[in-house]
Short mmCIF file of C-alpha atoms in Angstrom, two decimals:
data_model
loop_
_atom_site.label_atom_id
_atom_site.label_comp_id
_atom_site.label_asym_id
_atom_site.label_seq_id
_atom_site.Cartn_x
_atom_site.Cartn_y
_atom_site.Cartn_z
CA MET A 19 0.00 0.00 0.00
CA THR A 20 1.14 3.52 -0.65
CA MET A 21 0.96 6.55 1.60
CA GLU A 22 -2.06 7.65 -0.45
CA SER A 23 -4.09 4.54 0.38
CA LYS A 24 -7.01 5.15 2.71
CA VAL A 25 -8.72 3.06 5.38
CA LEU A 26 -12.34 3.54 6.44
CA VAL A 27 -13.48 1.74 9.61
CA ILE A 28 -17.22 1.53 10.28
CA GLY A 29 -18.04 0.54 13.84
CA LEU A 30 -21.47 -1.08 14.20
CA ASP A 31 -22.10 -1.38 17.92
CA GLY A 32 -23.58 -4.78 18.76
CA ALA A 33 -23.78 -6.08 15.17
CA THR A 34 -23.97 -9.87 14.88
CA PHE A 35 -23.49 -12.30 12.01
CA ASP A 36 -26.28 -14.38 13.56
CA LEU A 37 -28.62 -11.86 11.94
CA ILE A 38 -26.50 -10.42 9.13
CA ARG A 39 -25.59 -13.65 7.33
CA PRO A 40 -29.14 -15.06 6.96
CA TRP A 41 -30.66 -11.68 6.10
CA ALA A 42 -27.90 -11.01 3.57
CA ALA A 43 -28.42 -14.45 2.01
CA GLN A 44 -32.13 -13.66 1.68
CA GLY A 45 -31.30 -10.45 -0.19
CA LYS A 46 -32.53 -8.20 2.63
CA LEU A 47 -29.11 -6.61 3.20
CA PRO A 48 -27.62 -6.05 -0.27
CA THR A 49 -24.58 -4.07 0.85
CA PHE A 50 -23.60 -6.68 3.42
CA ARG A 51 -24.20 -9.41 0.86
CA ARG A 52 -21.85 -7.71 -1.62
CA LEU A 53 -19.17 -7.18 1.05
CA LEU A 54 -19.35 -10.80 2.19
CA ALA A 55 -18.78 -11.91 -1.41
CA GLU A 56 -16.05 -9.38 -2.21
CA GLY A 57 -14.16 -9.32 1.08
CA VAL A 58 -12.98 -11.31 4.06
CA SER A 59 -15.12 -11.95 7.12
CA GLY A 60 -15.28 -13.78 10.43
CA ASP A 61 -16.47 -13.60 14.00
CA LEU A 62 -14.59 -11.10 16.15
CA GLU A 63 -14.07 -12.18 19.75
CA SER A 64 -14.81 -9.38 22.20
CA THR A 65 -13.35 -8.68 25.63
CA VAL A 66 -14.37 -10.50 28.82
CA PRO A 67 -16.94 -9.32 29.65
CA PRO A 68 -18.27 -8.36 26.18
CA VAL A 69 -19.18 -4.82 27.20
CA THR A 70 -18.93 -1.59 25.19
CA SER A 71 -16.73 0.25 27.67
CA PRO A 72 -13.75 -2.16 27.80
CA ALA A 73 -14.20 -3.39 24.22
CA TRP A 74 -13.74 -0.07 22.43
CA PRO A 75 -10.55 0.90 24.35
CA THR A 76 -9.25 -2.60 23.55
CA PHE A 77 -9.97 -2.00 19.86
CA MET A 78 -8.39 1.45 19.79
CA THR A 79 -5.22 0.56 21.75
CA GLY A 80 -4.62 -3.08 20.76
CA LYS A 81 -4.29 -3.83 24.47
CA ASN A 82 -6.30 -5.90 26.91
CA PRO A 83 -8.01 -4.16 29.86
CA GLY A 84 -5.14 -5.15 32.15
CA ARG A 85 -2.96 -2.75 30.17
CA HIS A 86 -5.38 0.03 29.23
CA SER A 87 -7.20 -0.02 32.65
CA VAL A 88 -10.88 0.13 31.57
CA PHE A 89 -12.91 -2.89 32.74
CA ASP A 90 -16.50 -1.58 32.71
CA TYR A 91 -18.47 1.66 32.59
CA ILE A 92 -17.74 1.99 36.29
CA ARG A 93 -14.51 1.99 38.24
CA GLU A 94 -14.93 -0.01 41.42
CA HIS A 95 -13.95 1.22 44.87
CA GLN A 96 -15.37 -1.42 47.23
CA GLY A 97 -19.00 -0.75 46.55
CA GLN A 98 -18.49 2.84 45.48
CA PHE A 99 -17.90 3.77 41.87
CA ASP A 100 -17.22 6.52 39.43
CA LEU A 101 -17.58 6.49 35.67
CA VAL A 102 -14.81 5.92 33.17
CA ASN A 103 -14.04 8.26 30.28
CA GLY A 104 -11.39 8.71 27.63
CA ALA A 105 -8.90 9.97 30.21
CA SER A 106 -9.18 6.59 31.96
CA ILE A 107 -7.42 4.84 29.07
CA ASP A 108 -3.72 4.21 29.51
CA GLY A 109 -2.15 3.91 26.08
CA ALA A 110 -2.06 5.58 22.70
CA THR A 111 -5.01 4.98 20.41
CA ILE A 112 -4.57 3.95 16.80
CA TRP A 113 -5.55 7.42 15.61
CA GLU A 114 -3.01 9.02 17.96
CA ILE A 115 -0.31 6.68 16.68
CA LEU A 116 -1.19 7.52 13.08
CA SER A 117 -1.35 11.24 13.90
CA ALA A 118 2.15 11.15 15.38
CA ARG A 119 3.38 9.61 12.12
CA GLY A 120 1.90 12.34 9.96
CA ARG A 121 -1.28 10.61 8.87
CA ARG A 122 -4.54 12.58 8.76
CA VAL A 123 -7.34 11.02 10.78
CA GLY A 124 -11.05 11.55 11.38
CA VAL A 125 -12.93 9.83 14.20
CA MET A 126 -16.69 10.03 14.74
CA ASN A 127 -18.60 8.96 17.82
CA VAL A 128 -16.47 6.08 19.14
CA PRO A 129 -17.44 5.39 22.80
CA VAL A 130 -15.00 6.22 25.60
CA THR A 131 -13.26 9.02 23.69
CA TYR A 132 -14.49 11.99 25.76
CA PRO A 133 -12.74 14.30 26.55
CA PRO A 134 -11.30 14.59 23.03
CA ARG A 135 -7.54 14.27 22.72
CA PRO A 136 -5.65 16.24 20.05
CA VAL A 137 -5.14 14.44 16.74
CA ASN A 138 -3.83 15.30 13.30
CA GLY A 139 -7.31 15.82 11.90
CA PHE A 140 -10.55 15.77 13.87
CA ILE A 141 -12.36 13.77 16.50
CA ILE A 142 -16.00 13.78 17.60
CA THR A 143 -16.41 11.93 20.87
CA GLY A 144 -19.07 9.32 21.59
CA LEU A 145 -21.43 7.75 24.09
CA LEU A 146 -19.99 9.06 27.38
CA SER A 147 -19.88 12.72 26.29
CA PRO A 148 -21.89 15.12 28.51
CA ARG A 149 -24.44 17.34 26.79
CA GLY A 150 -23.23 20.88 26.31
CA ALA A 151 -19.57 19.96 26.77
CA GLU A 152 -16.88 20.54 24.15
CA PHE A 153 -16.91 17.15 22.43
CA THR A 154 -14.78 17.84 19.35
CA TYR A 155 -11.18 18.45 18.47
CA PRO A 156 -10.51 21.01 17.21
CA PRO A 157 -12.95 22.84 19.51
CA GLY A 158 -16.02 24.05 17.64
CA PHE A 159 -15.20 21.79 14.71
CA LEU A 160 -18.83 21.03 13.84
CA ARG A 161 -20.32 24.52 14.10
CA PRO A 162 -19.85 25.38 10.41
CA TYR A 163 -21.86 22.27 9.46
CA GLU A 164 -24.83 22.64 11.77
CA ARG A 165 -26.79 25.10 9.64
CA ALA A 166 -26.88 22.69 6.69
CA LEU A 167 -26.88 19.35 8.55
CA GLY A 168 -28.65 20.18 11.82
CA PRO A 169 -27.29 20.00 15.38
CA TYR A 170 -25.05 16.98 15.81
CA ARG A 171 -26.51 14.24 18.03
CA ILE A 172 -24.23 11.82 19.87
CA VAL A 173 -27.00 9.70 21.41
CA PRO A 174 -30.76 9.34 20.91
CA ASP A 175 -33.22 11.84 22.31
CA VAL A 176 -35.81 9.14 23.08
CA GLN A 177 -35.00 6.51 25.69
CA TYR A 178 -36.81 3.23 25.25
CA LYS A 179 -39.63 2.22 27.57
CA GLU A 180 -42.44 -0.21 26.94
CA GLY A 181 -45.17 1.65 25.10
CA ASN A 182 -43.00 4.20 23.27
CA GLU A 183 -41.67 1.84 20.60
CA ASP A 184 -42.83 3.98 17.67
CA ALA A 185 -41.12 7.13 18.96
CA PHE A 186 -38.01 5.16 19.90
CA ILE A 187 -37.69 3.56 16.45
CA ALA A 188 -38.29 6.86 14.64
CA ASP A 189 -35.60 8.55 16.75
CA ILE A 190 -33.10 5.76 16.06
CA ASP A 191 -33.84 6.03 12.32
CA ASN A 192 -33.17 9.75 12.48
CA LEU A 193 -29.93 9.18 14.39
CA ILE A 194 -28.64 6.74 11.74
CA GLU A 195 -29.53 9.12 8.94
CA GLN A 196 -27.91 12.10 10.61
CA ARG A 197 -24.70 10.17 11.41
CA ALA A 198 -24.43 9.05 7.78
CA ARG A 199 -25.14 12.56 6.50
CA TYR A 200 -22.37 14.07 8.65
CA ALA A 201 -19.93 11.27 7.80
CA LEU A 202 -20.44 11.71 4.06
CA ARG A 203 -19.93 15.45 4.31
CA LEU A 204 -16.81 15.18 6.48
CA MET A 205 -15.31 12.49 4.24
CA GLN A 206 -15.76 14.90 1.35
CA ASP A 207 -14.59 18.08 3.08
CA GLN A 208 -11.74 16.88 5.27
CA PRO A 209 -8.44 15.32 4.17
CA TRP A 210 -7.99 11.88 5.71
CA ASP A 211 -5.89 8.74 5.51
CA PHE A 212 -7.80 6.95 8.28
CA MET A 213 -11.46 7.54 8.97
CA MET A 214 -13.73 5.90 11.55
CA VAL A 215 -17.49 6.25 11.88
CA HIS A 216 -19.39 4.63 14.75
CA PHE A 217 -23.12 3.79 14.76
CA LEU A 218 -24.73 3.07 18.14
CA ALA A 219 -28.20 2.32 16.78
CA LEU A 220 -28.11 -1.49 16.46
CA ASP A 221 -27.00 -1.95 20.05
CA LEU A 222 -29.87 0.17 21.37
CA MET A 223 -32.50 -1.46 19.18
CA GLN A 224 -31.43 -5.01 20.03
CA HIS A 225 -31.41 -4.30 23.76
CA ALA A 226 -34.95 -2.96 23.60
CA LEU A 227 -36.72 -4.92 20.88
CA TRP A 228 -35.18 -8.39 20.62
CA ARG A 229 -38.20 -10.20 22.06
CA HIS A 230 -40.45 -8.98 19.25
CA MET A 231 -38.55 -10.90 16.57
CA ASP A 232 -37.74 -13.97 18.71
CA PRO A 233 -40.71 -16.35 19.17
CA SER A 234 -38.67 -18.42 21.65
CA HIS A 235 -38.14 -15.45 24.00
CA PRO A 236 -40.02 -15.78 27.33
CA ALA A 237 -41.37 -12.23 26.89
CA HIS A 238 -42.45 -12.68 23.26
CA ASP A 239 -45.97 -11.43 22.56
CA ALA A 240 -47.54 -12.31 19.22
CA GLN A 241 -49.65 -9.15 19.09
CA GLN A 242 -46.65 -6.90 19.76
CA ALA A 243 -44.54 -8.95 17.35
CA ALA A 244 -47.04 -8.23 14.57
CA ARG A 245 -46.18 -4.54 14.97
CA TYR A 246 -42.50 -4.62 15.89
CA GLY A 247 -41.20 -8.02 14.78
CA ASP A 248 -39.33 -6.45 11.83
CA ALA A 249 -38.03 -3.42 13.74
CA ILE A 250 -34.50 -4.78 14.20
CA LEU A 251 -34.38 -5.94 10.57
CA HIS A 252 -35.45 -2.42 9.60
CA GLY A 253 -32.56 -1.02 11.67
CA TYR A 254 -30.06 -3.30 9.94
CA GLN A 255 -31.49 -2.25 6.57
CA LYS A 256 -31.03 1.43 7.47
CA ILE A 257 -27.43 0.65 8.41
CA ASP A 258 -27.00 -1.37 5.19
CA GLN A 259 -28.10 1.66 3.18
CA ALA A 260 -25.84 4.01 5.15
CA VAL A 261 -22.83 1.71 4.67
CA GLY A 262 -23.56 1.58 0.94
CA ARG A 263 -23.44 5.37 0.74
CA LEU A 264 -20.19 5.49 2.71
CA LEU A 265 -18.63 2.88 0.42
CA ALA A 266 -19.59 4.89 -2.64
CA GLN A 267 -18.06 8.02 -1.12
CA ALA A 268 -14.86 6.22 -0.11
CA GLY A 269 -14.20 4.72 -3.55
CA GLU A 270 -12.96 1.32 -4.67
CA ASP A 271 -9.32 1.97 -3.72
CA THR A 272 -10.17 2.55 -0.06
CA THR A 273 -9.96 -0.40 2.30
CA VAL A 274 -13.20 -0.62 4.28
CA VAL A 275 -13.47 -2.49 7.58
CA LEU A 276 -16.81 -3.15 9.28
CA MET A 277 -16.56 -4.34 12.87
CA SER A 278 -18.53 -4.53 16.09
CA ASP A 279 -17.44 -4.46 19.70
CA HIS A 280 -19.56 -7.51 20.59
CA GLY A 281 -22.46 -9.52 19.26
CA PHE A 282 -26.04 -9.84 20.47
CA GLY A 283 -28.67 -12.31 21.59
CA PRO A 284 -31.71 -12.72 23.85
CA LEU A 285 -31.79 -11.62 27.49
CA HIS A 286 -33.98 -13.77 29.73
CA GLY A 287 -33.33 -12.38 33.21
CA MET A 288 -31.15 -10.68 35.80
CA VAL A 289 -29.22 -12.19 38.69
CA ASN A 290 -28.73 -10.33 41.96
CA ILE A 291 -25.39 -11.92 42.81
CA ASN A 292 -25.03 -9.89 46.02
CA VAL A 293 -28.27 -11.38 47.34
CA LEU A 294 -26.82 -14.85 46.70
CA LEU A 295 -23.57 -13.90 48.46
CA LEU A 296 -25.57 -12.42 51.33
CA GLN A 297 -27.58 -15.61 51.77
CA ALA A 298 -24.39 -17.69 51.60
CA GLY A 299 -22.72 -15.67 54.36
CA LEU A 300 -20.00 -14.29 52.09
CA LEU A 301 -21.38 -10.75 52.24
CA HIS A 302 -22.71 -9.23 55.48
CA LEU A 303 -24.79 -6.19 56.34
CA LYS A 304 -24.26 -3.79 59.21
CA ARG A 305 -26.04 -4.64 62.45
CA ASP A 306 -27.45 -1.20 63.26
CA PRO A 307 -31.26 -0.78 63.49
CA LEU A 308 -31.56 1.35 60.34
CA THR A 309 -29.80 -1.22 58.16
CA ARG A 310 -31.91 -4.02 59.64
CA LEU A 311 -35.05 -2.03 58.85
CA LYS A 312 -33.85 -1.40 55.29
CA TYR A 313 -33.23 -5.12 54.85
CA VAL A 314 -36.71 -6.03 56.05
CA LEU A 315 -38.25 -3.44 53.70
CA PHE A 316 -36.01 -4.68 50.89
CA ARG A 317 -37.29 -8.22 51.37
CA LEU A 318 -40.85 -6.84 51.41
CA GLY A 319 -40.38 -5.05 48.10
CA LEU A 320 -39.17 -1.51 48.83
CA THR A 321 -36.50 -1.65 46.13
CA PRO A 322 -35.25 0.47 43.20
CA SER A 323 -36.99 -1.83 40.73
CA ALA A 324 -40.34 -1.43 42.48
CA VAL A 325 -40.02 2.36 42.53
CA TYR A 326 -39.07 2.37 38.85
CA ARG A 327 -42.18 0.35 38.01
CA TRP A 328 -44.36 2.76 39.98
CA LEU A 329 -42.82 5.76 38.21
CA ALA A 330 -43.15 4.04 34.82
CA ARG A 331 -46.89 3.52 35.38
CA LEU A 332 -47.15 7.27 35.93
CA GLY A 333 -44.89 8.06 32.96
CA LEU A 334 -42.25 9.54 35.29
CA GLN A 335 -39.45 6.99 34.93
CA ASN A 336 -37.05 9.64 33.54
CA ILE A 337 -37.77 12.21 36.24
CA THR A 338 -34.41 11.59 37.90
CA VAL A 339 -32.67 13.45 35.07
CA LYS A 340 -34.21 16.66 36.43
CA VAL A 341 -33.30 15.95 40.05
CA SER A 342 -30.00 17.07 41.58
CA LYS A 343 -27.31 14.53 42.37
CA ARG A 344 -27.57 15.35 46.07
CA ALA A 345 -31.31 14.72 46.05
CA ARG A 346 -30.87 11.45 44.13
CA ASN A 347 -28.24 10.25 46.59
CA LYS A 348 -30.55 11.14 49.47
CA VAL A 349 -33.35 9.08 47.94
CA MET A 350 -31.09 6.15 47.08
CA GLY A 351 -29.80 6.20 50.64
CA ARG A 352 -33.25 5.05 51.74
CA PHE A 353 -32.73 1.74 49.91
CA LEU A 354 -30.49 -1.11 50.90
CA SER A 355 -27.16 -0.56 49.13
CA PHE A 356 -23.41 -1.01 49.37
CA ALA A 357 -23.44 1.73 52.05
CA ASP A 358 -25.10 -0.85 54.33
CA VAL A 359 -22.45 -3.54 53.80
CA ASP A 360 -20.30 -4.50 56.77
CA TRP A 361 -16.92 -4.71 55.07
CA SER A 362 -15.26 -6.00 58.25
CA ARG A 363 -17.14 -9.31 57.73
CA THR A 364 -17.54 -9.39 53.92
CA VAL A 365 -15.23 -11.58 51.83
CA ALA A 366 -16.82 -11.18 48.36
CA TYR A 367 -19.19 -8.89 46.49
CA SER A 368 -20.36 -8.23 42.93
CA ILE A 369 -20.30 -5.03 40.93
CA GLY A 370 -20.52 -4.77 37.15
CA HIS A 371 -23.41 -5.40 34.82
CA VAL A 372 -22.59 -8.78 33.26
CA GLY A 373 -21.37 -10.87 36.19
CA GLN A 374 -18.19 -9.75 37.91
CA VAL A 375 -17.15 -10.68 41.46
CA TYR A 376 -14.47 -9.15 43.67
CA ILE A 377 -12.69 -10.69 46.64
CA ASN A 378 -12.37 -8.26 49.56
CA LEU A 379 -8.60 -8.65 49.64
CA ASN A 380 -6.51 -7.12 52.39
CA GLY A 381 -3.91 -4.70 50.99
CA ARG A 382 -5.92 -4.13 47.80
CA GLN A 383 -9.44 -3.16 48.87
CA PRO A 384 -9.55 -0.24 51.32
CA ARG A 385 -11.26 -2.37 53.98
CA GLY A 386 -10.11 -5.76 52.80
CA ILE A 387 -10.19 -8.67 55.26
CA VAL A 388 -9.12 -11.67 53.15
CA ARG A 389 -5.42 -12.29 53.74
CA PRO A 390 -3.35 -13.01 50.61
CA GLU A 391 -2.64 -16.55 51.79
CA GLU A 392 -6.41 -17.15 52.05
CA TYR A 393 -7.20 -15.74 48.63
CA GLU A 394 -7.29 -18.98 46.62
CA ALA A 395 -9.38 -20.82 49.21
CA VAL A 396 -11.88 -17.96 49.44
CA ARG A 397 -12.13 -17.73 45.68
CA ARG A 398 -12.81 -21.46 45.43
CA ARG A 399 -15.56 -21.08 48.05
CA VAL A 400 -17.13 -18.23 46.05
CA ILE A 401 -16.99 -20.35 42.88
CA GLU A 402 -18.79 -23.17 44.73
CA VAL A 403 -21.57 -20.80 45.81
CA LEU A 404 -21.94 -19.34 42.32
CA GLY A 405 -22.22 -22.89 40.99
CA THR A 406 -25.44 -23.36 42.97
CA LEU A 407 -27.34 -20.96 40.70
CA ARG A 408 -30.06 -22.72 38.71
CA ASN A 409 -31.87 -21.72 35.55
CA PRO A 410 -35.43 -20.88 36.68
CA ILE A 411 -36.90 -22.31 33.46
CA THR A 412 -34.95 -25.56 33.01
CA GLY A 413 -33.62 -26.21 36.52
CA GLN A 414 -30.16 -26.81 35.02
CA PRO A 415 -27.03 -25.03 36.31
CA LEU A 416 -27.20 -21.37 35.30
CA VAL A 417 -23.45 -20.74 35.22
CA ASP A 418 -21.69 -21.97 32.07
CA ARG A 419 -18.22 -20.71 32.89
CA ILE A 420 -16.43 -18.90 35.67
CA LEU A 421 -13.23 -17.27 34.45
CA THR A 422 -10.55 -16.10 36.87
CA ARG A 423 -8.85 -12.76 36.57
CA GLU A 424 -5.59 -14.30 35.37
CA GLN A 425 -7.39 -16.21 32.60
CA VAL A 426 -8.65 -13.03 30.92
CA CYS A 427 -6.25 -10.31 31.99
CA ALA A 428 -2.56 -9.46 31.77
CA GLY A 429 -0.78 -6.25 32.67
CA PRO A 430 -0.22 -3.71 35.42
CA TYR A 431 -3.93 -2.92 35.96
CA CYS A 432 -5.16 -6.50 36.36
CA GLU A 433 -5.59 -6.18 40.10
CA ARG A 434 -8.09 -3.38 39.53
CA GLY A 435 -10.30 -5.76 37.60
CA PRO A 436 -12.72 -8.44 38.85
CA ASP A 437 -11.41 -11.61 40.43
CA LEU A 438 -14.11 -13.70 38.72
CA HIS A 439 -16.14 -13.32 35.52
CA LEU A 440 -19.41 -15.24 35.13
CA VAL A 441 -21.01 -16.43 31.91
CA MET A 442 -24.59 -17.37 32.74
CA ASN A 443 -26.59 -19.39 30.20
CA GLY A 444 -24.65 -17.99 27.26
CA TYR A 445 -25.20 -14.42 28.56
CA ARG A 446 -28.97 -14.91 28.49
CA TYR A 447 -28.72 -13.92 32.14
CA ILE A 448 -26.59 -11.04 33.38
CA ALA A 449 -25.98 -9.48 36.78
CA CYS A 450 -27.47 -6.41 38.36
CA PRO A 451 -24.61 -3.89 37.96
CA LEU A 452 -24.81 -2.42 41.46
CA PHE A 453 -26.07 -3.81 44.77
CA ALA A 454 -29.35 -5.46 43.69
CA THR A 455 -32.62 -4.54 42.03
CA ASN A 456 -34.76 -6.44 44.53
CA GLY A 457 -34.61 -9.15 47.16
CA ARG A 458 -34.79 -12.12 44.78
CA ILE A 459 -31.68 -13.82 43.41
CA ILE A 460 -33.10 -14.17 39.90
CA THR A 461 -35.46 -11.52 38.57
CA GLY A 462 -36.61 -9.75 35.44
CA GLN A 463 -34.85 -6.87 33.73
CA ILE A 464 -36.00 -3.66 35.40
CA ARG A 465 -36.43 -1.71 32.15
CA GLY A 466 -37.94 -4.51 30.11
CA ASP A 467 -34.90 -5.00 27.86
CA SER A 468 -34.96 -8.35 26.10
CA GLY A 469 -31.57 -8.48 24.34
CA CYS A 470 -28.00 -8.44 25.57
CA HIS A 471 -24.39 -8.79 24.44
CA ARG A 472 -22.60 -11.87 23.16
CA SER A 473 -18.89 -12.59 22.83
CA ASN A 474 -18.70 -12.72 19.04
CA GLY A 475 -18.92 -9.46 17.13
CA ILE A 476 -18.30 -9.06 13.40
CA PHE A 477 -15.26 -8.47 11.22
CA LEU A 478 -15.86 -7.76 7.53
CA ALA A 479 -13.35 -6.06 5.28
CA ARG A 480 -12.83 -5.32 1.60
CA GLY A 481 -9.86 -3.72 -0.13
CA PRO A 482 -7.06 -4.04 -2.69
CA ALA A 483 -4.76 -5.87 -0.26
CA LEU A 484 -7.36 -8.25 1.16
CA GLN A 485 -8.63 -11.71 0.36
CA GLN A 486 -11.88 -12.01 -1.60
CA GLY A 487 -14.81 -14.12 -0.36
CA ALA A 488 -12.68 -15.62 2.42
CA ARG A 489 -13.86 -16.56 5.89
CA ILE A 490 -11.45 -16.49 8.82
CA ARG A 491 -11.54 -17.84 12.36
CA GLY A 492 -9.92 -16.77 15.61
CA ALA A 493 -9.94 -12.99 15.12
CA ARG A 494 -10.18 -10.90 18.28
CA ILE A 495 -11.03 -7.27 18.80
CA VAL A 496 -7.57 -6.73 20.32
CA ASP A 497 -6.06 -7.78 16.96
CA LEU A 498 -7.55 -4.95 14.91
CA ALA A 499 -5.23 -2.10 15.88
CA PRO A 500 -2.02 -3.94 14.92
CA THR A 501 -3.70 -5.31 11.79
CA LEU A 502 -4.84 -1.86 10.66
CA LEU A 503 -1.39 -0.39 11.27
CA HIS A 504 0.19 -3.18 9.21
CA LEU A 505 -2.40 -2.61 6.49
CA MET A 506 -1.31 1.03 6.34
CA ASP A 507 2.36 -0.05 6.22
CA GLU A 508 3.01 1.41 9.66
CA ALA A 509 5.10 -0.13 12.42
CA VAL A 510 3.20 -1.92 15.18
CA PRO A 511 4.08 -0.86 18.76
CA ASP A 512 5.56 -3.86 20.53
CA ASP A 513 3.45 -3.29 23.66
CA MET A 514 0.20 -4.25 21.90
CA ASP A 515 -1.39 -7.54 22.94
CA GLY A 516 -3.07 -8.20 19.59
CA ARG A 517 -1.59 -9.99 16.60
CA VAL A 518 -1.60 -9.02 12.95
CA LEU A 519 -4.33 -10.99 11.15
CA HIS A 520 -2.10 -12.22 8.32
CA GLU A 521 -4.84 -14.51 7.04
CA ILE A 522 -6.92 -11.59 5.74
CA PHE A 523 -4.26 -10.41 3.26
CA ARG A 524 -3.62 -11.46 -0.33
CA PRO A 525 -0.32 -13.36 -0.78
CA ALA A 526 1.07 -10.56 -2.97
CA PHE A 527 0.64 -8.06 -0.13
CA GLU A 528 2.22 -10.38 2.41
CA GLU A 529 5.20 -11.03 0.13
CA THR A 530 6.02 -7.33 -0.17
CA HIS A 531 4.98 -6.09 3.29
CA ALA A 532 6.76 -7.48 6.30
CA VAL A 533 5.45 -6.55 9.73
CA HIS A 534 7.60 -3.89 11.38
CA TYR A 535 7.55 -3.33 15.12
CA GLN A 536 8.26 -0.19 17.05
CA VAL A 537 9.95 -0.56 20.43
CA VAL A 538 7.90 1.37 22.96
CA ALA A 539 9.77 2.71 25.95
CA THR A 540 8.12 2.34 29.33
CA VAL A 541 6.49 5.64 30.19
CA GLU A 542 4.69 6.94 33.23
CA SER A 543 0.98 6.18 33.23
CA ARG A 544 -1.21 8.98 31.95
CA VAL A 545 -4.46 7.61 33.41
CA ALA A 546 -6.00 10.60 35.11
CA GLY A 547 -8.98 12.83 35.15
CA THR A 548 -12.61 12.40 36.09
CA LEU A 549 -15.83 14.03 35.05
CA SER A 550 -17.26 16.84 37.14
CA SER A 551 -19.99 15.77 39.57
CA GLU A 552 -22.62 17.30 37.29
CA GLU A 553 -21.24 15.58 34.19
CA GLU A 554 -20.96 12.27 36.00
CA ALA A 555 -24.56 12.51 37.21
CA GLU A 556 -25.78 13.22 33.69
CA ILE A 557 -23.82 10.35 32.14
CA ALA A 558 -24.92 7.99 34.92
CA GLU A 559 -28.55 8.82 34.17
CA ARG A 560 -27.95 8.24 30.46
CA LEU A 561 -26.39 4.83 31.16
CA ARG A 562 -29.29 3.93 33.43
CA GLY A 563 -31.68 4.96 30.70
CA LEU A 564 -29.82 2.73 28.26
CA GLY A 565 -29.84 -0.16 30.73
CA TYR A 566 -26.14 -0.15 31.63
CA LEU A 567 -26.44 0.79 35.30
CA GLY A 568 -29.59 -1.08 36.24
#
């Protein structure tokens, strides 16, 4: 490839070949069908857990979470948490590496990129960007375009709730169209060697609407399916059309890569792991009268999920957005929460929205009680307790796999991550992200979501240097950064965990392009920075509205 060759990466959050391949074969997705025939494709293994917030930093740095430090939307501090952002990532992103080497880049809407870092080109930050904040580099970059293209939208204006499906779908359609319209204009106006455009729409639609197209889903309703059974297909078709327009704008000589951070499938229920640990005597509550009263009320149904249902019946489920953080904290303090945990007697607890468990380790957790020499025995005991979970429908064991920290993580930040990762019924069940939604171990999803993430995302690429009609196996999201650098004939930093996907390239390219590595000197960590309390409250409410914080 020459210095003039371009690379366009299209990020399709949550896209899955489980839907794309059959719909493409049926002629319902003509752009995908053409790309599958003309390019190289394969499943793309996500991070553990397969969550947006660690997956995108893994893609952009070529490093696992143990090296870039982002494990979830939340950073855990023994039951307390704050939210991650772009400043949480330790490591240069692919667009920063390219910028430093003189390449022009453009980046649109990739999650976990706020606050924007300087690049040789432009960046528009994504999902975790507060409203009203400066979310572009250079500052004010989009203002000249707003008169013709409308105000730029990072996320939807309509949050899904049961009963507002029509408004939700229309808003998602508009978001896809606007993102494509801006991308086409910026591709035309701005010089670029590397361009990335991210679409959030499929992730949101599949979370909310999966049950309507899936007759086997426990929440499937034939009457609702008659109205909304094709809604997700319609979303993929809108994306298919947008991708077709981007391909036409990019031209045949541009290498185009479509990828997703994870796949998707049905969600059947939630697991309150902390309730299980509480019942097993691994987590303990304080003994004061107020905490005991809270626990009794919690068992009787005074829980966040119950209050949400009451507010939803009144159409007030989003009222918390208009309430101050202090007032929200005061209200939440009335419920049983991590503030009521007796850490002097607790050996394990769960925090994180897929199924992550932490050991209360002395010397690591602020109030840790498990001595290092007891760690393995305690972890084995926790694994035994987790193994008692049963699928409420089949009665079979609910836990498929329990992965230890060292099985999924390597690097200086590993100890910040969970000690155990659960996979429950192929991710058909996930954990309540914070303390618990109610007093039952297994319960329904509080917002009515019926879809959730899967480990396999998509990789689909077409270009002059790539194989045609080939299907690969074993690709991981961590492999894309080094592969894209090699594709652009750039040296790969030797501190990346991913490998170059040699199998995607034509033999002629491989014969003339050896992989070059750049030795990266050890530098002081640059992980720093948090959102303001107001920004964090706003983003937390957005993540709750999208189902990521319960």
